[in-house]
Amino acid sequence: AKQRGRNNFQFFTQALTDGAFERLVMENVLRGAVGRGELVLHYQPQIALASGRLMGFEALVRWNHPELGLVPPGRFIPLAEEIGIIGDIGAWVLRAACRQLADWDAQGFAVPRMGVNLSVKQIDDAGLTELVASALREAGLGEHRLELEVTESMLMGVPETNRAALNAIKSLGVELAVDDFGTGYSNLAYLKLLPLDRLKIDQSFVRDIGRDGNDEAIVRAIIALARSLGLETVAEGVEEAHQAEFLLREGCNLAQGYLYSRPLPAEALSFPMCFRRD
Ligand code: C2E
Ligand code: CA
Ligand code: CA
Ligand code: CA
């Protein structure tokens, strides 16, 4: 079966124009990716703007396919959700990310927190709380070490059952961040219904800081909103020093982006990690 998979894959790479067939092949190859150990995590640091200190990492999954190379999540996560294998991938990501944080602990590297992205299909899964609990237990992680990132659309009109699940996860000592904040719908009612810790300001608002007064106004408003709700803010996609300066001045807590580091495999990271402002 393994051999057949390889042949199929060569077909796929040979300029196939039939989208449906390409997809079918991709599906079949992706189904085995977890079992073959082809998924890898890259880690991107989150920095406290005021001190330059490392506050945590976000784990970002990649598919390391022998022929395709490193496939970015945007090219396989939506497919994995569609064909019903996101649960397996999500469980692997959660366990691997927790294990990595525990490994850093064992090596004496002080990494306060690990952020992991959740798919909407995982929130809908009744087994999520148990999965999170077992990942924490297996890695021996205490409270406030794991943060789950959920998007606004996943929280929109969140059913009672999902709300109960998020409360249960929260009571395990897990933190919750809203990813891509500002890009979902304008209904903010979920902010008062859910036990959140952090808002991640979407990179589309951060990109044009210094060039677009409207984006700056939106960033200011998100920071003010978060502060009045007792939430922290994380700016995503910070690439330039002047953006970090603006964000610090406006009271944003944390920053993440190429200015500090691209997402990197654990073996490429160097500790201790601290980013001083000159
Ligand atoms: P996201 O959670 O919003 O992740 C941030 C994305 O922005 C990452 O892309 C990251 O590499 C990229 N990024 C970071 N800093 C910068 C910057 O300074 N400039 C720019 N232009 N981009 C920056 P990536 O790794 O390709 O991930 C894309 C998306 O895939 C993520 O968006 C997330 O929604 C999803 N994803 C990644 N890992 C997982 C996972 O384990 N599970 C699930 N369900 N989704 C995941
Ligand atoms: Ca994220
Ligand atoms: Ca994001
Ligand atoms: Ca803009």
CSV table of C-alpha atoms and ligand atoms in Angstrom, one decimal:
chain,number,residue,atom,x,y,z
A,1,ALA,CA,0.0,0.0,0.0
A,2,LYS,CA,2.9,2.3,0.8
A,3,GLN,CA,4.3,1.7,-2.7
A,4,ARG,CA,1.0,2.5,-4.3
A,5,GLY,CA,0.8,5.7,-2.3
A,6,ARG,CA,4.1,6.8,-3.7
A,7,ASN,CA,3.1,6.1,-7.3
A,8,ASN,CA,-0.1,8.0,-6.8
A,9,PHE,CA,1.8,10.9,-5.5
A,10,GLN,CA,4.1,11.0,-8.6
A,11,PHE,CA,0.9,11.2,-10.7
A,12,PHE,CA,-0.2,14.1,-8.6
A,13,THR,CA,3.0,16.0,-9.1
A,14,GLN,CA,3.1,15.4,-12.8
A,15,ALA,CA,1.1,18.5,-13.8
A,16,LEU,CA,-2.3,17.0,-13.2
A,17,THR,CA,-5.0,19.5,-14.1
A,18,ASP,CA,-8.0,17.4,-12.9
A,19,GLY,CA,-8.7,19.1,-9.6
A,20,ALA,CA,-11.0,16.3,-8.3
A,21,PHE,CA,-8.4,13.6,-8.9
A,22,GLU,CA,-5.6,15.7,-7.4
A,23,ARG,CA,-7.8,16.2,-4.3
A,24,LEU,CA,-8.5,12.5,-4.0
A,25,VAL,CA,-4.8,11.6,-4.2
A,26,MET,CA,-4.1,14.4,-1.7
A,27,GLU,CA,-6.8,13.1,0.7
A,28,ASN,CA,-5.4,9.6,0.6
A,29,VAL,CA,-1.8,10.7,1.2
A,30,LEU,CA,-2.9,13.1,4.0
A,31,ARG,CA,-4.9,10.4,5.7
A,32,GLY,CA,-1.6,8.5,6.6
A,33,ALA,CA,0.5,11.6,7.4
A,34,VAL,CA,0.1,11.3,11.2
A,35,GLY,CA,0.8,7.6,11.3
A,36,ARG,CA,3.9,8.0,9.1
A,37,GLY,CA,5.2,10.7,11.5
A,38,GLU,CA,5.2,13.4,8.7
A,39,LEU,CA,3.7,16.2,10.8
A,40,VAL,CA,6.1,18.7,12.5
A,41,LEU,CA,5.6,21.7,14.7
A,42,HIS,CA,7.3,25.0,14.2
A,43,TYR,CA,7.3,27.5,17.1
A,44,GLN,CA,7.0,31.2,17.0
A,45,PRO,CA,7.9,33.3,20.1
A,46,GLN,CA,5.6,35.7,21.8
A,47,ILE,CA,7.4,38.7,23.3
A,48,ALA,CA,6.3,41.0,26.1
A,49,LEU,CA,6.5,44.4,24.4
A,50,ALA,CA,7.5,46.3,27.6
A,51,SER,CA,10.3,44.0,28.7
A,52,GLY,CA,11.3,42.2,25.6
A,53,ARG,CA,11.0,38.9,27.5
A,54,LEU,CA,9.9,35.6,26.0
A,55,MET,CA,6.4,34.9,27.3
A,56,GLY,CA,5.6,31.8,25.2
A,57,PHE,CA,5.4,30.2,21.8
A,58,GLU,CA,2.7,29.5,19.3
A,59,ALA,CA,2.9,26.0,17.8
A,60,LEU,CA,2.2,25.9,14.1
A,61,VAL,CA,1.9,22.6,12.3
A,62,ARG,CA,3.5,21.7,9.0
A,63,TRP,CA,3.3,18.6,6.9
A,64,ASN,CA,6.7,17.4,5.9
A,65,HIS,CA,6.0,15.3,2.9
A,66,PRO,CA,9.0,13.4,1.4
A,67,GLU,CA,8.3,14.7,-2.1
A,68,LEU,CA,6.3,17.9,-1.6
A,69,GLY,CA,8.5,19.2,1.1
A,70,LEU,CA,7.1,21.4,3.9
A,71,VAL,CA,3.4,21.9,3.2
A,72,PRO,CA,2.0,24.9,5.1
A,73,PRO,CA,-1.2,24.4,7.2
A,74,GLY,CA,-3.3,26.6,4.9
A,75,ARG,CA,-2.9,23.9,2.3
A,76,PHE,CA,-4.0,20.8,4.3
A,77,ILE,CA,-5.9,21.9,7.5
A,78,PRO,CA,-9.1,22.8,5.6
A,79,LEU,CA,-8.9,19.5,3.7
A,80,ALA,CA,-8.3,17.6,6.9
A,81,GLU,CA,-11.4,19.3,8.4
A,82,GLU,CA,-13.4,18.4,5.4
A,83,ILE,CA,-12.5,14.7,5.3
A,84,GLY,CA,-12.9,14.3,9.0
A,85,ILE,CA,-9.3,13.7,10.1
A,86,ILE,CA,-8.6,17.0,11.9
A,87,GLY,CA,-9.3,15.2,15.2
A,88,ASP,CA,-6.3,13.0,14.7
A,89,ILE,CA,-4.1,15.9,13.6
A,90,GLY,CA,-5.3,18.1,16.4
A,91,ALA,CA,-4.7,15.5,19.0
A,92,TRP,CA,-1.2,14.9,17.7
A,93,VAL,CA,-0.5,18.7,17.7
A,94,LEU,CA,-1.8,19.1,21.2
A,95,ARG,CA,0.3,16.2,22.6
A,96,ALA,CA,3.5,17.2,20.7
A,97,ALA,CA,3.2,20.8,21.8
A,98,CYS,CA,2.7,19.9,25.4
A,99,ARG,CA,5.6,17.4,25.3
A,100,GLN,CA,7.9,20.1,23.8
A,101,LEU,CA,7.1,22.5,26.6
A,102,ALA,CA,7.9,19.8,29.1
A,103,ASP,CA,11.1,19.0,27.3
A,104,TRP,CA,12.2,22.7,27.5
A,105,ASP,CA,11.3,22.6,31.2
A,106,ALA,CA,13.6,19.6,31.6
A,107,GLN,CA,16.4,21.3,29.8
A,108,GLY,CA,16.1,24.3,32.1
A,109,PHE,CA,14.6,26.8,29.5
A,110,ALA,CA,12.0,29.0,31.0
A,111,VAL,CA,9.2,29.1,28.5
A,112,PRO,CA,6.1,30.2,30.4
A,113,ARG,CA,3.4,29.1,27.9
A,114,MET,CA,2.5,27.2,24.7
A,115,GLY,CA,-0.3,28.3,22.4
A,116,VAL,CA,-2.0,25.7,20.3
A,117,ASN,CA,-4.6,26.4,17.5
A,118,LEU,CA,-7.9,24.6,17.7
A,119,SER,CA,-10.1,23.8,14.7
A,120,VAL,CA,-13.9,24.3,14.9
A,121,LYS,CA,-14.4,20.6,14.5
A,122,GLN,CA,-12.4,20.0,17.7
A,123,ILE,CA,-14.6,22.3,19.7
A,124,ASP,CA,-17.6,20.4,18.5
A,125,ASP,CA,-16.0,17.1,19.7
A,126,ALA,CA,-17.3,15.9,23.0
A,127,GLY,CA,-13.9,14.3,23.8
A,128,LEU,CA,-12.0,17.6,23.7
A,129,THR,CA,-11.8,18.2,27.4
A,130,GLU,CA,-10.6,14.7,28.0
A,131,LEU,CA,-8.0,15.0,25.2
A,132,VAL,CA,-6.7,18.3,26.7
A,133,ALA,CA,-6.6,16.8,30.2
A,134,SER,CA,-4.7,13.8,29.0
A,135,ALA,CA,-2.2,15.8,27.0
A,136,LEU,CA,-1.5,18.0,30.1
A,137,ARG,CA,-1.2,14.9,32.4
A,138,GLU,CA,1.1,13.0,30.0
A,139,ALA,CA,3.5,16.0,29.8
A,140,GLY,CA,3.1,16.8,33.5
A,141,LEU,CA,2.2,20.4,32.8
A,142,GLY,CA,0.6,22.5,35.6
A,143,GLU,CA,-1.8,25.4,35.3
A,144,HIS,CA,-1.4,28.3,32.9
A,145,ARG,CA,1.1,26.6,30.7
A,146,LEU,CA,-1.2,25.7,27.8
A,147,GLU,CA,-3.2,28.3,25.8
A,148,LEU,CA,-5.8,27.3,23.2
A,149,GLU,CA,-6.4,29.7,20.3
A,150,VAL,CA,-9.9,29.8,18.9
A,151,THR,CA,-11.3,32.1,16.2
A,152,GLU,CA,-14.2,34.4,16.6
A,153,SER,CA,-16.3,32.4,14.1
A,154,MET,CA,-15.9,29.4,16.4
A,155,LEU,CA,-17.3,31.4,19.3
A,156,MET,CA,-20.1,33.1,17.4
A,157,GLY,CA,-23.4,31.9,18.7
A,158,VAL,CA,-21.5,29.3,20.5
A,159,PRO,CA,-23.9,26.5,21.6
A,160,GLU,CA,-24.5,25.8,25.3
A,161,THR,CA,-22.6,22.5,25.0
A,162,ASN,CA,-19.5,24.2,23.5
A,163,ARG,CA,-19.6,26.8,26.2
A,164,ALA,CA,-19.7,24.1,28.8
A,165,ALA,CA,-16.7,22.4,27.1
A,166,LEU,CA,-14.7,25.7,27.1
A,167,ASN,CA,-15.6,26.2,30.8
A,168,ALA,CA,-14.4,22.7,31.6
A,169,ILE,CA,-11.2,23.2,29.7
A,170,LYS,CA,-10.7,26.5,31.5
A,171,SER,CA,-11.1,24.8,34.8
A,172,LEU,CA,-8.1,22.5,33.9
A,173,GLY,CA,-6.0,25.7,34.1
A,174,VAL,CA,-5.8,26.2,30.4
A,175,GLU,CA,-5.9,29.7,29.0
A,176,LEU,CA,-8.0,30.8,26.0
A,177,ALA,CA,-7.1,33.3,23.3
A,178,VAL,CA,-9.3,34.6,20.5
A,179,ASP,CA,-7.3,34.3,17.3
A,180,ASP,CA,-7.5,36.7,14.3
A,181,PHE,CA,-9.6,39.1,16.5
A,182,GLY,CA,-11.4,41.7,14.5
A,183,THR,CA,-11.9,39.7,11.3
A,184,GLY,CA,-15.0,37.8,12.4
A,185,TYR,CA,-18.5,39.2,12.7
A,186,SER,CA,-19.2,42.3,14.7
A,187,ASN,CA,-21.3,40.5,17.4
A,188,LEU,CA,-19.1,40.7,20.5
A,189,ALA,CA,-21.6,39.1,22.8
A,190,TYR,CA,-19.4,36.0,23.2
A,191,LEU,CA,-16.7,38.2,24.9
A,192,LYS,CA,-18.8,38.3,28.1
A,193,LEU,CA,-20.1,34.7,27.9
A,194,LEU,CA,-16.7,33.0,27.7
A,195,PRO,CA,-13.8,32.7,30.1
A,196,LEU,CA,-11.2,34.3,27.9
A,197,ASP,CA,-7.7,35.5,28.7
A,198,ARG,CA,-6.3,37.1,25.5
A,199,LEU,CA,-7.2,38.7,22.2
A,200,LYS,CA,-4.9,38.3,19.3
A,201,ILE,CA,-5.0,41.3,17.0
A,202,ASP,CA,-5.2,40.1,13.5
A,203,GLN,CA,-2.1,40.8,11.4
A,204,SER,CA,-4.2,42.6,8.7
A,205,PHE,CA,-4.6,45.5,11.2
A,206,VAL,CA,-0.9,45.5,12.3
A,207,ARG,CA,0.5,45.4,8.7
A,208,ASP,CA,-0.3,49.1,7.9
A,209,ILE,CA,0.5,50.7,11.2
A,210,GLY,CA,2.2,53.9,10.3
A,211,ARG,CA,0.6,54.1,6.9
A,212,ASP,CA,-3.2,53.7,7.6
A,213,GLY,CA,-4.8,55.7,10.3
A,214,ASN,CA,-7.9,53.5,10.1
A,215,ASP,CA,-5.9,50.4,11.0
A,216,GLU,CA,-4.3,52.3,13.9
A,217,ALA,CA,-7.7,53.4,15.1
A,218,ILE,CA,-8.9,49.7,15.0
A,219,VAL,CA,-5.8,48.5,16.9
A,220,ARG,CA,-6.3,51.2,19.6
A,221,ALA,CA,-10.0,50.2,19.9
A,222,ILE,CA,-9.2,46.5,20.3
A,223,ILE,CA,-6.6,47.3,23.0
A,224,ALA,CA,-9.0,49.5,24.8
A,225,LEU,CA,-11.8,46.9,24.6
A,226,ALA,CA,-9.5,44.2,25.8
A,227,ARG,CA,-8.3,46.3,28.7
A,228,SER,CA,-11.8,47.2,29.9
A,229,LEU,CA,-12.7,43.5,29.8
A,230,GLY,CA,-9.5,42.5,31.7
A,231,LEU,CA,-8.0,40.7,28.8
A,232,GLU,CA,-4.4,40.8,27.4
A,233,THR,CA,-3.6,41.7,23.8
A,234,VAL,CA,-1.2,39.9,21.4
A,235,ALA,CA,-0.3,41.7,18.2
A,236,GLU,CA,0.2,39.2,15.3
A,237,GLY,CA,2.4,39.8,12.2
A,238,VAL,CA,4.7,42.4,13.8
A,239,GLU,CA,7.4,42.8,11.2
A,240,GLU,CA,8.8,46.3,11.8
A,241,ALA,CA,10.3,48.0,14.8
A,242,HIS,CA,8.0,51.0,14.4
A,243,GLN,CA,5.0,48.8,14.6
A,244,ALA,CA,6.2,47.4,17.9
A,245,GLU,CA,6.8,50.9,19.2
A,246,PHE,CA,3.3,52.0,18.3
A,247,LEU,CA,1.9,48.8,19.9
A,248,LEU,CA,3.9,49.4,23.1
A,249,ARG,CA,2.8,53.0,23.3
A,250,GLU,CA,-0.8,52.0,22.9
A,251,GLY,CA,-0.6,49.5,25.7
A,252,CYS,CA,-0.5,46.2,23.8
A,253,ASN,CA,0.9,43.5,26.0
A,254,LEU,CA,2.5,40.9,23.6
A,255,ALA,CA,3.9,40.8,20.1
A,256,GLN,CA,4.6,38.0,17.7
A,257,GLY,CA,6.0,38.2,14.2
A,258,TYR,CA,9.0,38.1,11.9
A,259,LEU,CA,10.6,41.1,13.6
A,260,TYR,CA,11.4,38.7,16.4
A,261,SER,CA,11.4,35.3,14.7
A,262,ARG,CA,9.8,33.3,12.0
A,263,PRO,CA,8.2,30.0,13.3
A,264,LEU,CA,11.1,27.6,13.6
A,265,PRO,CA,11.5,23.9,14.5
A,266,ALA,CA,12.6,23.4,18.1
A,267,GLU,CA,16.1,22.4,17.2
A,268,ALA,CA,16.6,25.7,15.4
A,269,LEU,CA,15.6,27.9,18.3
A,270,SER,CA,18.3,29.3,20.6
A,271,PHE,CA,17.8,30.0,24.3
A,272,PRO,CA,17.7,32.0,26.4
A,273,MET,CA,15.5,34.2,24.3
A,274,CYS,CA,15.0,37.9,25.0
A,275,PHE,CA,14.4,40.8,22.6
A,276,ARG,CA,15.6,44.1,24.0
A,277,ARG,CA,14.5,47.4,22.6
A,278,ASP,CA,17.5,49.6,21.8
B,1,C2E,P1,-2.7,31.8,12.6
B,1,C2E,O1,-3.0,31.0,13.8
B,1,C2E,O2,-3.2,33.2,12.5
B,1,C2E,O3,-1.1,31.8,12.6
B,1,C2E,C1,-0.3,33.0,12.2
B,1,C2E,C2,0.3,32.8,10.8
B,1,C2E,O4,1.0,34.0,10.5
B,1,C2E,C3,1.3,31.7,10.7
B,1,C2E,O5,1.1,31.1,9.4
B,1,C2E,C4,2.6,32.4,10.8
B,1,C2E,O6,3.7,31.7,10.2
B,1,C2E,C5,2.3,33.7,10.1
B,1,C2E,N1,3.1,34.8,10.6
B,1,C2E,C6,3.8,34.9,11.8
B,1,C2E,N2,4.4,36.1,11.9
B,1,C2E,C7,4.2,36.7,10.7
B,1,C2E,C8,4.7,38.0,10.2
B,1,C2E,O7,5.4,38.8,10.9
B,1,C2E,N3,4.3,38.3,9.0
B,1,C2E,C9,3.4,37.5,8.2
B,1,C2E,N4,3.1,37.9,7.0
B,1,C2E,N5,3.0,36.3,8.7
B,1,C2E,C10,3.4,35.9,9.9
B,1,C2E,P2,1.1,29.5,9.2
B,1,C2E,O8,2.1,28.9,10.1
B,1,C2E,O9,1.2,29.3,7.7
B,1,C2E,O10,-0.3,29.1,9.7
B,1,C2E,C11,-1.5,29.5,9.0
B,1,C2E,C12,-2.7,29.2,9.7
B,1,C2E,O11,-2.9,27.7,9.8
B,1,C2E,C13,-2.7,29.6,11.2
B,1,C2E,O12,-3.1,31.0,11.2
B,1,C2E,C14,-3.8,28.7,11.8
B,1,C2E,O13,-5.1,29.2,11.5
B,1,C2E,C15,-3.6,27.4,11.0
B,1,C2E,N6,-2.9,26.5,11.8
B,1,C2E,C16,-1.5,26.4,12.0
B,1,C2E,N7,-1.2,25.3,12.8
B,1,C2E,C17,-2.4,24.8,13.2
B,1,C2E,C18,-2.8,23.7,14.0
B,1,C2E,O14,-2.0,23.0,14.6
B,1,C2E,N8,-4.1,23.4,14.1
B,1,C2E,C19,-5.1,24.1,13.4
B,1,C2E,N9,-6.4,23.7,13.5
B,1,C2E,N10,-4.8,25.1,12.6
B,1,C2E,C20,-3.5,25.5,12.5
B,2,CA,CA,-3.1,31.2,15.9
B,3,CA,CA,-3.9,34.6,13.9
B,4,CA,CA,-5.2,48.4,5.7
